[in-house]
PDB file of C-alpha atoms in Angstrom:
ATOM      1  CA  MET F   1     -11.014 -70.453   5.125  1.00 63.00           C
ATOM      2  CA  GLU F   2     -14.013 -72.002   3.425  1.00 86.00           C
ATOM      3  CA  VAL F   3     -14.352 -71.921  -0.347  1.00 93.00           C
ATOM      4  CA  GLU F   4     -17.646 -70.417  -1.531  1.00 95.00           C
ATOM      5  CA  LEU F   5     -19.583 -72.028  -4.379  1.00 97.00           C
ATOM      6  CA  LEU F   6     -21.356 -69.527  -6.643  1.00 97.00           C
ATOM      7  CA  ASN F   7     -23.765 -70.035  -9.514  1.00 96.00           C
ATOM      8  CA  TRP F   8     -22.498 -68.299 -12.632  1.00 96.00           C
ATOM      9  CA  PRO F   9     -23.717 -65.871 -13.885  1.00 95.00           C
ATOM     10  CA  ALA F  10     -26.578 -65.617 -11.337  1.00 96.00           C
ATOM     11  CA  ASP F  11     -24.282 -64.715  -8.395  1.00 97.00           C
ATOM     12  CA  THR F  12     -22.356 -61.914 -10.129  1.00 95.00           C
ATOM     13  CA  ASP F  13     -22.861 -59.421  -7.267  1.00 96.00           C
ATOM     14  CA  ARG F  14     -21.850 -61.949  -4.624  1.00 96.00           C
ATOM     15  CA  ARG F  15     -18.763 -62.793  -6.685  1.00 96.00           C
ATOM     16  CA  ALA F  16     -17.717 -59.126  -6.647  1.00 94.00           C
ATOM     17  CA  ARG F  17     -18.168 -58.888  -2.864  1.00 93.00           C
ATOM     18  CA  LEU F  18     -16.132 -62.030  -2.228  1.00 92.00           C
ATOM     19  CA  GLN F  19     -13.459 -60.826  -4.625  1.00 90.00           C
ATOM     20  CA  GLU F  20     -13.122 -57.564  -2.643  1.00 86.00           C
ATOM     21  CA  LEU F  21     -12.749 -59.615   0.561  1.00 82.00           C
ATOM     22  CA  ALA F  22     -10.090 -61.860  -1.054  1.00 82.00           C
ATOM     23  CA  HIS F  23     -12.309 -64.843  -0.268  1.00 87.00           C
ATOM     24  CA  PRO F  24     -11.776 -68.043  -2.309  1.00 92.00           C
ATOM     25  CA  ARG F  25     -14.634 -69.062  -4.592  1.00 96.00           C
ATOM     26  CA  ILE F  26     -15.582 -71.506  -7.315  1.00 97.00           C
ATOM     27  CA  LEU F  27     -18.017 -70.488 -10.022  1.00 97.00           C
ATOM     28  CA  LEU F  28     -20.466 -73.215 -11.026  1.00 97.00           C
ATOM     29  CA  VAL F  29     -21.013 -72.337 -14.677  1.00 97.00           C
ATOM     30  CA  GLU F  30     -24.377 -73.108 -16.258  1.00 95.00           C
ATOM     31  CA  PRO F  31     -24.090 -75.489 -19.244  1.00 94.00           C
ATOM     32  CA  ASP F  32     -24.973 -72.918 -21.907  1.00 94.00           C
ATOM     33  CA  GLU F  33     -23.020 -69.975 -20.445  1.00 95.00           C
ATOM     34  CA  PRO F  34     -19.578 -68.929 -21.696  1.00 95.00           C
ATOM     35  CA  ALA F  35     -16.707 -69.634 -19.324  1.00 92.00           C
ATOM     36  CA  PRO F  36     -15.865 -66.669 -17.064  1.00 94.00           C
ATOM     37  CA  ILE F  37     -12.527 -64.943 -17.504  1.00 92.00           C
ATOM     38  CA  THR F  38     -10.558 -64.813 -14.264  1.00 89.00           C
ATOM     39  CA  ALA F  39      -7.009 -63.916 -13.310  1.00 87.00           C
ATOM     40  CA  ASP F  40      -7.644 -64.094  -9.560  1.00 89.00           C
ATOM     41  CA  PRO F  41      -5.689 -66.962  -7.916  1.00 88.00           C
ATOM     42  CA  LEU F  42      -8.522 -67.251  -5.377  1.00 90.00           C
ATOM     43  CA  GLU F  43     -11.097 -68.046  -8.036  1.00 94.00           C
ATOM     44  CA  ASP F  44     -11.752 -71.095 -10.184  1.00 95.00           C
ATOM     45  CA  TRP F  45     -14.696 -72.368 -12.210  1.00 96.00           C
ATOM     46  CA  ILE F  46     -16.223 -75.646 -13.249  1.00 96.00           C
ATOM     47  CA  ARG F  47     -19.074 -76.388 -15.650  1.00 96.00           C
ATOM     48  CA  LEU F  48     -22.356 -77.951 -14.518  1.00 96.00           C
ATOM     49  CA  PRO F  49     -23.242 -80.764 -14.202  1.00 96.00           C
ATOM     50  CA  VAL F  50     -20.189 -81.250 -12.027  1.00 95.00           C
ATOM     51  CA  ASP F  51     -18.301 -84.382 -11.117  1.00 94.00           C
ATOM     52  CA  GLN F  52     -18.019 -84.453  -7.291  1.00 95.00           C
ATOM     53  CA  HIS F  53     -14.377 -85.572  -7.363  1.00 96.00           C
ATOM     54  CA  ASP F  54     -13.413 -82.738  -9.740  1.00 95.00           C
ATOM     55  CA  LEU F  55     -15.190 -80.217  -7.525  1.00 96.00           C
ATOM     56  CA  GLN F  56     -13.458 -81.497  -4.365  1.00 95.00           C
ATOM     57  CA  THR F  57     -10.079 -81.299  -6.099  1.00 95.00           C
ATOM     58  CA  ARG F  58     -10.661 -77.669  -7.085  1.00 94.00           C
ATOM     59  CA  VAL F  59     -11.911 -76.782  -3.591  1.00 94.00           C
ATOM     60  CA  GLU F  60      -8.792 -78.320  -2.029  1.00 90.00           C
ATOM     61  CA  THR F  61      -6.546 -76.453  -4.470  1.00 90.00           C
ATOM     62  CA  LEU F  62      -8.115 -73.123  -3.507  1.00 88.00           C
ATOM     63  CA  ARG F  63      -7.827 -73.962   0.197  1.00 85.00           C
ATOM     64  CA  ARG F  64      -4.114 -74.549  -0.241  1.00 82.00           C
ATOM     65  CA  ARG F  65      -3.718 -71.211  -2.029  1.00 78.00           C
ATOM     66  CA  THR F  66      -5.208 -69.405   0.972  1.00 74.00           C
ATOM     67  CA  LYS F  67      -2.683 -71.035   3.314  1.00 71.00           C
ATOM     68  CA  VAL F  68       0.277 -69.495   1.526  1.00 71.00           C
ATOM     69  CA  GLU F  69       3.048 -68.305   3.810  1.00 81.00           C
ATOM     70  CA  PRO F  70       4.509 -64.844   3.336  1.00 90.00           C
ATOM     71  CA  THR F  71       7.570 -64.491   1.111  1.00 92.00           C
ATOM     72  CA  LEU F  72      10.202 -61.788   0.785  1.00 95.00           C
ATOM     73  CA  ASP F  73      12.034 -61.319  -2.503  1.00 95.00           C
ATOM     74  CA  GLY F  74      15.507 -59.896  -3.081  1.00 94.00           C
ATOM     75  CA  ASP F  75      14.086 -56.434  -3.772  1.00 95.00           C
ATOM     76  CA  GLY F  76      12.468 -56.194  -0.329  1.00 96.00           C
ATOM     77  CA  VAL F  77       8.930 -56.900  -1.544  1.00 97.00           C
ATOM     78  CA  LEU F  78       6.920 -58.896   0.987  1.00 96.00           C
ATOM     79  CA  ARG F  79       4.024 -60.899  -0.482  1.00 92.00           C
ATOM     80  CA  TYR F  80       1.227 -62.595   1.376  1.00 87.00           C
ATOM     81  CA  GLY F  81      -1.765 -63.981  -0.464  1.00 76.00           C
ATOM     82  CA  ALA F  82      -2.813 -61.478  -3.103  1.00 75.00           C
ATOM     83  CA  ASN F  83      -1.238 -58.531  -1.236  1.00 86.00           C
ATOM     84  CA  TRP F  84       2.259 -57.096  -1.105  1.00 92.00           C
ATOM     85  CA  THR F  85       4.281 -54.249   0.387  1.00 96.00           C
ATOM     86  CA  ALA F  86       7.739 -52.874  -0.348  1.00 97.00           C
ATOM     87  CA  LEU F  87      10.072 -52.735   2.656  1.00 97.00           C
ATOM     88  CA  PRO F  88      13.071 -50.479   3.256  1.00 97.00           C
ATOM     89  CA  PRO F  89      16.396 -52.359   3.599  1.00 96.00           C
ATOM     90  CA  ILE F  90      16.553 -52.589   7.413  1.00 96.00           C
ATOM     91  CA  GLU F  91      12.910 -53.634   7.724  1.00 97.00           C
ATOM     92  CA  ALA F  92      13.466 -56.195   4.960  1.00 97.00           C
ATOM     93  CA  ALA F  93      16.447 -57.601   6.892  1.00 97.00           C
ATOM     94  CA  LEU F  94      14.376 -57.860  10.079  1.00 97.00           C
ATOM     95  CA  THR F  95      11.500 -59.461   8.163  1.00 97.00           C
ATOM     96  CA  GLU F  96      13.862 -62.006   6.608  1.00 97.00           C
ATOM     97  CA  LEU F  97      14.756 -63.315  10.054  1.00 97.00           C
ATOM     98  CA  LEU F  98      11.151 -63.184  11.290  1.00 97.00           C
ATOM     99  CA  LEU F  99      10.065 -65.191   8.219  1.00 95.00           C
ATOM    100  CA  ALA F 100      12.796 -67.771   8.769  1.00 94.00           C
ATOM    101  CA  ARG F 101      11.285 -68.383  12.214  1.00 94.00           C
ATOM    102  CA  PHE F 102       7.658 -67.743  11.211  1.00 90.00           C
ATOM    103  CA  GLY F 103       5.348 -68.324  14.170  1.00 88.00           C
ATOM    104  CA  ARG F 104       8.264 -68.687  16.608  1.00 93.00           C
ATOM    105  CA  VAL F 105      10.005 -66.209  18.903  1.00 95.00           C
ATOM    106  CA  VAL F 106      12.961 -64.241  17.547  1.00 96.00           C
ATOM    107  CA  SER F 107      15.068 -62.571  20.214  1.00 96.00           C
ATOM    108  CA  ARG F 108      15.777 -58.835  20.233  1.00 94.00           C
ATOM    109  CA  GLU F 109      19.486 -59.634  20.095  1.00 94.00           C
ATOM    110  CA  ALA F 110      19.092 -61.728  16.947  1.00 95.00           C
ATOM    111  CA  LEU F 111      17.065 -58.951  15.292  1.00 96.00           C
ATOM    112  CA  LEU F 112      19.683 -56.354  16.256  1.00 94.00           C
ATOM    113  CA  ARG F 113      22.458 -58.518  14.726  1.00 94.00           C
ATOM    114  CA  GLN F 114      20.340 -59.039  11.587  1.00 95.00           C
ATOM    115  CA  GLY F 115      19.473 -55.375  11.051  1.00 95.00           C
ATOM    116  CA  TRP F 116      22.785 -53.855  12.129  1.00 95.00           C
ATOM    117  CA  PRO F 117      25.545 -56.476  11.759  1.00 91.00           C
ATOM    118  CA  ASP F 118      28.394 -53.946  12.090  1.00 90.00           C
ATOM    119  CA  ASP F 119      26.796 -51.682  14.680  1.00 87.00           C
ATOM    120  CA  GLU F 120      25.266 -51.697  18.137  1.00 83.00           C
ATOM    121  CA  PRO F 121      22.218 -49.456  17.935  1.00 86.00           C
ATOM    122  CA  THR F 122      20.220 -48.404  20.951  1.00 83.00           C
ATOM    123  CA  ARG F 123      17.180 -50.346  22.112  1.00 79.00           C
ATOM    124  CA  ASN F 124      14.928 -47.587  20.769  1.00 92.00           C
ATOM    125  CA  VAL F 125      16.182 -48.026  17.214  1.00 95.00           C
ATOM    126  CA  LEU F 126      14.858 -51.589  17.045  1.00 94.00           C
ATOM    127  CA  ASP F 127      11.569 -50.534  18.682  1.00 94.00           C
ATOM    128  CA  VAL F 128      11.041 -47.820  16.062  1.00 96.00           C
ATOM    129  CA  HIS F 129      11.723 -50.191  13.164  1.00 96.00           C
ATOM    130  CA  VAL F 130       9.449 -52.894  14.598  1.00 97.00           C
ATOM    131  CA  LEU F 131       6.672 -50.293  15.022  1.00 97.00           C
ATOM    132  CA  ARG F 132       7.061 -49.189  11.388  1.00 97.00           C
ATOM    133  CA  LEU F 133       7.150 -52.799  10.250  1.00 97.00           C
ATOM    134  CA  ARG F 134       3.961 -53.578  12.180  1.00 97.00           C
ATOM    135  CA  ARG F 135       2.199 -50.746  10.365  1.00 97.00           C
ATOM    136  CA  ARG F 136       3.363 -52.018   6.970  1.00 96.00           C
ATOM    137  CA  LEU F 137       2.364 -55.629   7.685  1.00 96.00           C
ATOM    138  CA  GLU F 138      -1.062 -55.005   9.172  1.00 94.00           C
ATOM    139  CA  PRO F 139      -2.847 -54.385   5.816  1.00 93.00           C
ATOM    140  CA  LEU F 140      -1.468 -57.740   4.596  1.00 91.00           C
ATOM    141  CA  GLY F 141      -3.056 -59.591   7.517  1.00 88.00           C
ATOM    142  CA  LEU F 142       0.268 -60.190   9.286  1.00 92.00           C
ATOM    143  CA  SER F 143       1.249 -59.097  12.772  1.00 94.00           C
ATOM    144  CA  ILE F 144       4.312 -58.906  14.961  1.00 96.00           C
ATOM    145  CA  ARG F 145       3.568 -59.731  18.577  1.00 95.00           C
ATOM    146  CA  THR F 146       5.845 -58.901  21.462  1.00 95.00           C
ATOM    147  CA  VAL F 147       6.753 -61.774  23.773  1.00 93.00           C
ATOM    148  CA  ARG F 148       7.813 -60.088  26.987  1.00 93.00           C
ATOM    149  CA  LYS F 149      11.491 -60.544  27.855  1.00 90.00           C
ATOM    150  CA  ARG F 150      11.951 -62.927  24.916  1.00 94.00           C
ATOM    151  CA  GLY F 151      11.486 -61.102  21.587  1.00 94.00           C
ATOM    152  CA  TYR F 152       8.982 -60.960  18.740  1.00 96.00           C
ATOM    153  CA  VAL F 153       6.792 -63.385  16.778  1.00 95.00           C
ATOM    154  CA  LEU F 154       5.593 -62.866  13.192  1.00 95.00           C
ATOM    155  CA  SER F 155       2.207 -64.505  12.616  1.00 89.00           C
ATOM    156  CA  VAL F 156      -1.018 -64.322  10.663  1.00 81.00           C
TER     157      VAL F 156
END
């Protein structure tokens, strides 16, 4: 994802639009303007005139922030970028395994063992939980794809 460079305070409206889109941006602050206050991890600022090396370093830092992989904490909260969702225990267990093999196929059998270690649920039970999980992950920009006769893949 490209980092947008905005003139501050001239591009205030554009800043708001990019903020809503969770798009990374650097504010180029005019020499006599006060520094902008920001708590957004996808935003940084630098005062004009700007040193090219400093600007490149800040651009690269923001690029790395946008390539963050999803994480799941001990309370079942899945975070990706600036977004998060709380997962019920079984969906959190399934997600834990999908995250451990992020971008690679996880077999149905492995997911069944992960979600129900002491049980043997029917095939439909896993399908229902994967469907619910897909719906929870979609707003975060994550998806679970089915790989026919092999399993599932969690990806961006």
